Amino acid sequence: MTTPTPSDSEVKTLFTTYYLQRATQEFAEDLDKVRAADDFKNDALAILVGALQQGTALFSPEEQRRIVTATGAAKS
């Protein structure tokens, strides 16, 4: 049985999830330092997540689909 091809919207969501997981793994130590800073407020977390999400714009829809497919992120 073949897996149905995800829609563009699904690919974008899957890629964003994958990208954020990879980014937080790669920058875990730096993110911990930022969160531990005395001047870091809880409301800054949304800004930090938004900034990380902006990195997905560097990838075209075709690249996002290729990465989602290659990593198996589209599989449930």
PDB file of N, CA and C in Angstrom:
ATOM      1  N   MET A   1       0.847  -1.172   0.000  1.00  0.00           N
ATOM      2  CA  MET A   1       0.000   0.000   0.000  1.00  0.00           C
ATOM      3  C   MET A   1       0.893   1.236   0.000  1.00  0.00           C
ATOM      4  N   THR A   2       0.571   2.197  -0.836  1.00  0.00           N
ATOM      5  CA  THR A   2       1.358   3.418  -0.909  1.00  0.00           C
ATOM      6  C   THR A   2       0.752   4.493  -0.008  1.00  0.00           C
ATOM      7  N   THR A   3       1.628   5.353   0.493  1.00  0.00           N
ATOM      8  CA  THR A   3       1.198   6.459   1.337  1.00  0.00           C
ATOM      9  C   THR A   3       0.723   7.592   0.445  1.00  0.00           C
ATOM     10  N   PRO A   4      -0.435   8.181   0.751  1.00  0.00           N
ATOM     11  CA  PRO A   4      -0.900   9.297  -0.089  1.00  0.00           C
ATOM     12  C   PRO A   4       0.070  10.476  -0.018  1.00  0.00           C
ATOM     13  N   THR A   5       0.174  11.197  -1.116  1.00  0.00           N
ATOM     14  CA  THR A   5       1.049  12.362  -1.173  1.00  0.00           C
ATOM     15  C   THR A   5       0.429  13.493  -0.357  1.00  0.00           C
ATOM     16  N   PRO A   6       1.194  14.051   0.592  1.00  0.00           N
ATOM     17  CA  PRO A   6       0.629  15.143   1.399  1.00  0.00           C
ATOM     18  C   PRO A   6       0.400  16.404   0.560  1.00  0.00           C
ATOM     19  N   SER A   7      -0.620  17.167   0.942  1.00  0.00           N
ATOM     20  CA  SER A   7      -0.907  18.428   0.263  1.00  0.00           C
ATOM     21  C   SER A   7       0.198  19.436   0.573  1.00  0.00           C
ATOM     22  N   ASP A   8       0.215  20.538  -0.164  1.00  0.00           N
ATOM     23  CA  ASP A   8       1.202  21.587   0.079  1.00  0.00           C
ATOM     24  C   ASP A   8       1.097  22.121   1.508  1.00  0.00           C
ATOM     25  N   SER A   9      -0.123  22.269   1.984  1.00  0.00           N
ATOM     26  CA  SER A   9      -0.349  22.749   3.352  1.00  0.00           C
ATOM     27  C   SER A   9       0.195  21.754   4.379  1.00  0.00           C
ATOM     28  N   GLU A  10      -0.040  20.480   4.126  1.00  0.00           N
ATOM     29  CA  GLU A  10       0.478  19.448   5.036  1.00  0.00           C
ATOM     30  C   GLU A  10       1.999  19.418   5.014  1.00  0.00           C
ATOM     31  N   VAL A  11       2.578  19.572   3.833  1.00  0.00           N
ATOM     32  CA  VAL A  11       4.043  19.587   3.714  1.00  0.00           C
ATOM     33  C   VAL A  11       4.613  20.749   4.507  1.00  0.00           C
ATOM     34  N   LYS A  12       3.990  21.908   4.378  1.00  0.00           N
ATOM     35  CA  LYS A  12       4.473  23.093   5.097  1.00  0.00           C
ATOM     36  C   LYS A  12       4.435  22.852   6.608  1.00  0.00           C
ATOM     37  N   THR A  13       3.344  22.285   7.092  1.00  0.00           N
ATOM     38  CA  THR A  13       3.209  22.001   8.519  1.00  0.00           C
ATOM     39  C   THR A  13       4.231  20.964   8.972  1.00  0.00           C
ATOM     40  N   LEU A  14       4.364  19.890   8.207  1.00  0.00           N
ATOM     41  CA  LEU A  14       5.323  18.834   8.552  1.00  0.00           C
ATOM     42  C   LEU A  14       6.755  19.365   8.519  1.00  0.00           C
ATOM     43  N   PHE A  15       7.062  20.183   7.506  1.00  0.00           N
ATOM     44  CA  PHE A  15       8.405  20.729   7.404  1.00  0.00           C
ATOM     45  C   PHE A  15       8.706  21.666   8.567  1.00  0.00           C
ATOM     46  N   THR A  16       7.750  22.518   8.913  1.00  0.00           N
ATOM     47  CA  THR A  16       7.951  23.444  10.029  1.00  0.00           C
ATOM     48  C   THR A  16       8.212  22.676  11.314  1.00  0.00           C
ATOM     49  N   THR A  17       7.447  21.631  11.550  1.00  0.00           N
ATOM     50  CA  THR A  17       7.657  20.797  12.740  1.00  0.00           C
ATOM     51  C   THR A  17       9.048  20.175  12.721  1.00  0.00           C
ATOM     52  N   TYR A  18       9.420  19.593  11.582  1.00  0.00           N
ATOM     53  CA  TYR A  18      10.734  18.971  11.439  1.00  0.00           C
ATOM     54  C   TYR A  18      11.852  19.999  11.632  1.00  0.00           C
ATOM     55  N   TYR A  19      11.703  21.156  10.991  1.00  0.00           N
ATOM     56  CA  TYR A  19      12.718  22.202  11.063  1.00  0.00           C
ATOM     57  C   TYR A  19      12.912  22.688  12.501  1.00  0.00           C
ATOM     58  N   LEU A  20      11.811  22.921  13.206  1.00  0.00           N
ATOM     59  CA  LEU A  20      11.908  23.388  14.593  1.00  0.00           C
ATOM     60  C   LEU A  20      12.543  22.331  15.492  1.00  0.00           C
ATOM     61  N   GLN A  21      12.223  21.070  15.270  1.00  0.00           N
ATOM     62  CA  GLN A  21      12.851  20.004  16.052  1.00  0.00           C
ATOM     63  C   GLN A  21      14.358  19.981  15.823  1.00  0.00           C
ATOM     64  N   ARG A  22      14.761  20.061  14.562  1.00  0.00           N
ATOM     65  CA  ARG A  22      16.193  20.051  14.233  1.00  0.00           C
ATOM     66  C   ARG A  22      16.900  21.292  14.782  1.00  0.00           C
ATOM     67  N   ALA A  23      16.272  22.457  14.640  1.00  0.00           N
ATOM     68  CA  ALA A  23      16.885  23.701  15.105  1.00  0.00           C
ATOM     69  C   ALA A  23      17.054  23.685  16.620  1.00  0.00           C
ATOM     70  N   THR A  24      16.043  23.221  17.335  1.00  0.00           N
ATOM     71  CA  THR A  24      16.151  23.206  18.797  1.00  0.00           C
ATOM     72  C   THR A  24      17.159  22.166  19.266  1.00  0.00           C
ATOM     73  N   GLN A  25      17.314  21.079  18.526  1.00  0.00           N
ATOM     74  CA  GLN A  25      18.356  20.104  18.869  1.00  0.00           C
ATOM     75  C   GLN A  25      19.740  20.698  18.610  1.00  0.00           C
ATOM     76  N   GLU A  26      19.896  21.311  17.463  1.00  0.00           N
ATOM     77  CA  GLU A  26      21.199  21.867  17.074  1.00  0.00           C
ATOM     78  C   GLU A  26      21.630  23.013  17.988  1.00  0.00           C
ATOM     79  N   PHE A  27      20.678  23.846  18.384  1.00  0.00           N
ATOM     80  CA  PHE A  27      20.994  25.019  19.190  1.00  0.00           C
ATOM     81  C   PHE A  27      20.587  24.869  20.652  1.00  0.00           C
ATOM     82  N   ALA A  28      20.471  23.642  21.121  1.00  0.00           N
ATOM     83  CA  ALA A  28      19.970  23.374  22.475  1.00  0.00           C
ATOM     84  C   ALA A  28      20.749  24.134  23.549  1.00  0.00           C
ATOM     85  N   GLU A  29      22.060  24.079  23.505  1.00  0.00           N
ATOM     86  CA  GLU A  29      22.865  24.750  24.530  1.00  0.00           C
ATOM     87  C   GLU A  29      22.672  26.262  24.485  1.00  0.00           C
ATOM     88  N   ASP A  30      22.658  26.820  23.276  1.00  0.00           N
ATOM     89  CA  ASP A  30      22.466  28.268  23.139  1.00  0.00           C
ATOM     90  C   ASP A  30      21.071  28.680  23.606  1.00  0.00           C
ATOM     91  N   LEU A  31      20.068  27.893  23.263  1.00  0.00           N
ATOM     92  CA  LEU A  31      18.703  28.205  23.686  1.00  0.00           C
ATOM     93  C   LEU A  31      18.569  28.135  25.209  1.00  0.00           C
ATOM     94  N   ASP A  32      19.238  27.160  25.809  1.00  0.00           N
ATOM     95  CA  ASP A  32      19.218  27.062  27.276  1.00  0.00           C
ATOM     96  C   ASP A  32      19.843  28.301  27.915  1.00  0.00           C
ATOM     97  N   LYS A  33      20.936  28.794  27.332  1.00  0.00           N
ATOM     98  CA  LYS A  33      21.585  30.001  27.857  1.00  0.00           C
ATOM     99  C   LYS A  33      20.668  31.212  27.735  1.00  0.00           C
ATOM    100  N   VAL A  34      19.985  31.327  26.616  1.00  0.00           N
ATOM    101  CA  VAL A  34      19.067  32.450  26.416  1.00  0.00           C
ATOM    102  C   VAL A  34      17.934  32.376  27.434  1.00  0.00           C
ATOM    103  N   ARG A  35      17.349  31.195  27.591  1.00  0.00           N
ATOM    104  CA  ARG A  35      16.227  31.041  28.536  1.00  0.00           C
ATOM    105  C   ARG A  35      16.657  31.263  29.973  1.00  0.00           C
ATOM    106  N   ALA A  36      17.920  30.974  30.287  1.00  0.00           N
ATOM    107  CA  ALA A  36      18.412  31.127  31.658  1.00  0.00           C
ATOM    108  C   ALA A  36      18.864  32.557  31.965  1.00  0.00           C
ATOM    109  N   ALA A  37      18.922  33.401  30.949  1.00  0.00           N
ATOM    110  CA  ALA A  37      19.368  34.782  31.154  1.00  0.00           C
ATOM    111  C   ALA A  37      18.408  35.517  32.082  1.00  0.00           C
ATOM    112  N   ASP A  38      18.968  36.386  32.901  1.00  0.00           N
ATOM    113  CA  ASP A  38      18.170  37.137  33.867  1.00  0.00           C
ATOM    114  C   ASP A  38      17.091  37.993  33.209  1.00  0.00           C
ATOM    115  N   ASP A  39      17.369  38.493  32.025  1.00  0.00           N
ATOM    116  CA  ASP A  39      16.413  39.381  31.369  1.00  0.00           C
ATOM    117  C   ASP A  39      15.448  38.667  30.421  1.00  0.00           C
ATOM    118  N   PHE A  40      15.458  37.338  30.420  1.00  0.00           N
ATOM    119  CA  PHE A  40      14.542  36.574  29.562  1.00  0.00           C
ATOM    120  C   PHE A  40      13.190  36.460  30.251  1.00  0.00           C
ATOM    121  N   LYS A  41      12.159  36.928  29.590  1.00  0.00           N
ATOM    122  CA  LYS A  41      10.797  36.872  30.122  1.00  0.00           C
ATOM    123  C   LYS A  41      10.018  35.793  29.387  1.00  0.00           C
ATOM    124  N   ASN A  42       9.017  35.227  30.041  1.00  0.00           N
ATOM    125  CA  ASN A  42       8.217  34.166  29.423  1.00  0.00           C
ATOM    126  C   ASN A  42       7.558  34.606  28.119  1.00  0.00           C
ATOM    127  N   ASP A  43       7.159  35.874  28.030  1.00  0.00           N
ATOM    128  CA  ASP A  43       6.523  36.332  26.795  1.00  0.00           C
ATOM    129  C   ASP A  43       7.511  36.396  25.631  1.00  0.00           C
ATOM    130  N   ALA A  44       8.799  36.330  25.922  1.00  0.00           N
ATOM    131  CA  ALA A  44       9.815  36.323  24.866  1.00  0.00           C
ATOM    132  C   ALA A  44       9.885  34.969  24.168  1.00  0.00           C
ATOM    133  N   LEU A  45       9.325  33.951  24.777  1.00  0.00           N
ATOM    134  CA  LEU A  45       9.359  32.614  24.184  1.00  0.00           C
ATOM    135  C   LEU A  45       8.651  32.605  22.828  1.00  0.00           C
ATOM    136  N   ALA A  46       7.503  33.263  22.738  1.00  0.00           N
ATOM    137  CA  ALA A  46       6.776  33.315  21.469  1.00  0.00           C
ATOM    138  C   ALA A  46       7.606  34.022  20.398  1.00  0.00           C
ATOM    139  N   ILE A  47       8.327  35.058  20.795  1.00  0.00           N
ATOM    140  CA  ILE A  47       9.191  35.779  19.850  1.00  0.00           C
ATOM    141  C   ILE A  47      10.323  34.873  19.380  1.00  0.00           C
ATOM    142  N   LEU A  48      10.902  34.125  20.303  1.00  0.00           N
ATOM    143  CA  LEU A  48      11.988  33.206  19.970  1.00  0.00           C
ATOM    144  C   LEU A  48      11.512  32.115  19.012  1.00  0.00           C
ATOM    145  N   VAL A  49      10.365  31.537  19.285  1.00  0.00           N
ATOM    146  CA  VAL A  49       9.808  30.500  18.408  1.00  0.00           C
ATOM    147  C   VAL A  49       9.511  31.089  17.029  1.00  0.00           C
ATOM    148  N   GLY A  50       8.927  32.279  17.000  1.00  0.00           N
ATOM    149  CA  GLY A  50       8.648  32.939  15.728  1.00  0.00           C
ATOM    150  C   GLY A  50       9.909  33.188  14.920  1.00  0.00           C
ATOM    151  N   ALA A  51      10.960  33.598  15.606  1.00  0.00           N
ATOM    152  CA  ALA A  51      12.236  33.837  14.925  1.00  0.00           C
ATOM    153  C   ALA A  51      12.792  32.548  14.335  1.00  0.00           C
ATOM    154  N   LEU A  52      12.695  31.472  15.083  1.00  0.00           N
ATOM    155  CA  LEU A  52      13.168  30.177  14.572  1.00  0.00           C
ATOM    156  C   LEU A  52      12.321  29.734  13.380  1.00  0.00           C
ATOM    157  N   GLN A  53      11.011  29.938  13.448  1.00  0.00           N
ATOM    158  CA  GLN A  53      10.119  29.543  12.355  1.00  0.00           C
ATOM    159  C   GLN A  53      10.427  30.294  11.071  1.00  0.00           C
ATOM    160  N   GLN A  54      10.925  31.500  11.185  1.00  0.00           N
ATOM    161  CA  GLN A  54      11.233  32.276   9.991  1.00  0.00           C
ATOM    162  C   GLN A  54      12.302  31.601   9.129  1.00  0.00           C
ATOM    163  N   GLY A  55      13.094  30.744   9.729  1.00  0.00           N
ATOM    164  CA  GLY A  55      14.112  30.021   8.978  1.00  0.00           C
ATOM    165  C   GLY A  55      13.525  29.104   7.922  1.00  0.00           C
ATOM    166  N   THR A  56      12.268  28.709   8.082  1.00  0.00           N
ATOM    167  CA  THR A  56      11.654  27.831   7.089  1.00  0.00           C
ATOM    168  C   THR A  56      11.479  28.543   5.754  1.00  0.00           C
ATOM    169  N   ALA A  57      11.433  29.877   5.772  1.00  0.00           N
ATOM    170  CA  ALA A  57      11.249  30.644   4.540  1.00  0.00           C
ATOM    171  C   ALA A  57      12.462  30.537   3.610  1.00  0.00           C
ATOM    172  N   LEU A  58      13.565  30.044   4.119  1.00  0.00           N
ATOM    173  CA  LEU A  58      14.762  29.874   3.293  1.00  0.00           C
ATOM    174  C   LEU A  58      14.638  28.695   2.336  1.00  0.00           C
ATOM    175  N   PHE A  59      13.614  27.866   2.553  1.00  0.00           N
ATOM    176  CA  PHE A  59      13.429  26.657   1.759  1.00  0.00           C
ATOM    177  C   PHE A  59      12.209  26.815   0.852  1.00  0.00           C
ATOM    178  N   SER A  60      12.386  26.515  -0.425  1.00  0.00           N
ATOM    179  CA  SER A  60      11.272  26.588  -1.370  1.00  0.00           C
ATOM    180  C   SER A  60      10.275  25.466  -1.053  1.00  0.00           C
ATOM    181  N   PRO A  61       9.039  25.599  -1.549  1.00  0.00           N
ATOM    182  CA  PRO A  61       8.075  24.511  -1.344  1.00  0.00           C
ATOM    183  C   PRO A  61       8.585  23.160  -1.870  1.00  0.00           C
ATOM    184  N   GLU A  62       9.309  23.187  -2.973  1.00  0.00           N
ATOM    185  CA  GLU A  62       9.857  21.947  -3.528  1.00  0.00           C
ATOM    186  C   GLU A  62      10.911  21.340  -2.594  1.00  0.00           C
ATOM    187  N   GLU A  63      11.759  22.201  -2.036  1.00  0.00           N
ATOM    188  CA  GLU A  63      12.776  21.716  -1.092  1.00  0.00           C
ATOM    189  C   GLU A  63      12.108  21.175   0.170  1.00  0.00           C
ATOM    190  N   GLN A  64      11.084  21.852   0.639  1.00  0.00           N
ATOM    191  CA  GLN A  64      10.373  21.380   1.825  1.00  0.00           C
ATOM    192  C   GLN A  64       9.768  20.001   1.568  1.00  0.00           C
ATOM    193  N   ARG A  65       9.131  19.820   0.412  1.00  0.00           N
ATOM    194  CA  ARG A  65       8.540  18.523   0.074  1.00  0.00           C
ATOM    195  C   ARG A  65       9.622  17.444  -0.008  1.00  0.00           C
ATOM    196  N   ARG A  66      10.738  17.771  -0.639  1.00  0.00           N
ATOM    197  CA  ARG A  66      11.830  16.794  -0.771  1.00  0.00           C
ATOM    198  C   ARG A  66      12.347  16.378   0.603  1.00  0.00           C
ATOM    199  N   ILE A  67      12.518  17.341   1.508  1.00  0.00           N
ATOM    200  CA  ILE A  67      13.035  17.039   2.842  1.00  0.00           C
ATOM    201  C   ILE A  67      12.020  16.236   3.639  1.00  0.00           C
ATOM    202  N   VAL A  68      10.760  16.626   3.576  1.00  0.00           N
ATOM    203  CA  VAL A  68       9.711  15.885   4.286  1.00  0.00           C
ATOM    204  C   VAL A  68       9.657  14.446   3.789  1.00  0.00           C
ATOM    205  N   THR A  69       9.743  14.272   2.487  1.00  0.00           N
ATOM    206  CA  THR A  69       9.692  12.929   1.898  1.00  0.00           C
ATOM    207  C   THR A  69      10.939  12.122   2.277  1.00  0.00           C
ATOM    208  N   ALA A  70      12.116  12.742   2.158  1.00  0.00           N
ATOM    209  CA  ALA A  70      13.375  12.050   2.427  1.00  0.00           C
ATOM    210  C   ALA A  70      13.534  11.660   3.901  1.00  0.00           C
ATOM    211  N   THR A  71      13.021  12.478   4.799  1.00  0.00           N
ATOM    212  CA  THR A  71      13.187  12.196   6.229  1.00  0.00           C
ATOM    213  C   THR A  71      12.092  11.299   6.775  1.00  0.00           C
ATOM    214  N   GLY A  72      11.070  11.057   5.973  1.00  0.00           N
ATOM    215  CA  GLY A  72       9.962  10.253   6.448  1.00  0.00           C
ATOM    216  C   GLY A  72       9.040  11.020   7.384  1.00  0.00           C
ATOM    217  N   ALA A  73       9.168  12.347   7.415  1.00  0.00           N
ATOM    218  CA  ALA A  73       8.334  13.163   8.291  1.00  0.00           C
ATOM    219  C   ALA A  73       6.865  13.082   7.916  1.00  0.00           C
ATOM    220  N   ALA A  74       6.565  12.675   6.690  1.00  0.00           N
ATOM    221  CA  ALA A  74       5.178  12.597   6.242  1.00  0.00           C
ATOM    222  C   ALA A  74       4.482  11.341   6.746  1.00  0.00           C
ATOM    223  N   LYS A  75       5.247  10.397   7.285  1.00  0.00           N
ATOM    224  CA  LYS A  75       4.646   9.164   7.783  1.00  0.00           C
ATOM    225  C   LYS A  75       4.079   9.375   9.165  1.00  0.00           C
ATOM    226  N   SER A  76       2.929   8.846   9.407  1.00  0.00           N
ATOM    227  CA  SER A  76       2.295   8.986  10.725  1.00  0.00           C
ATOM    228  C   SER A  76       2.774   7.930  11.662  1.00  0.00           C
TER     229      SER A  76
END
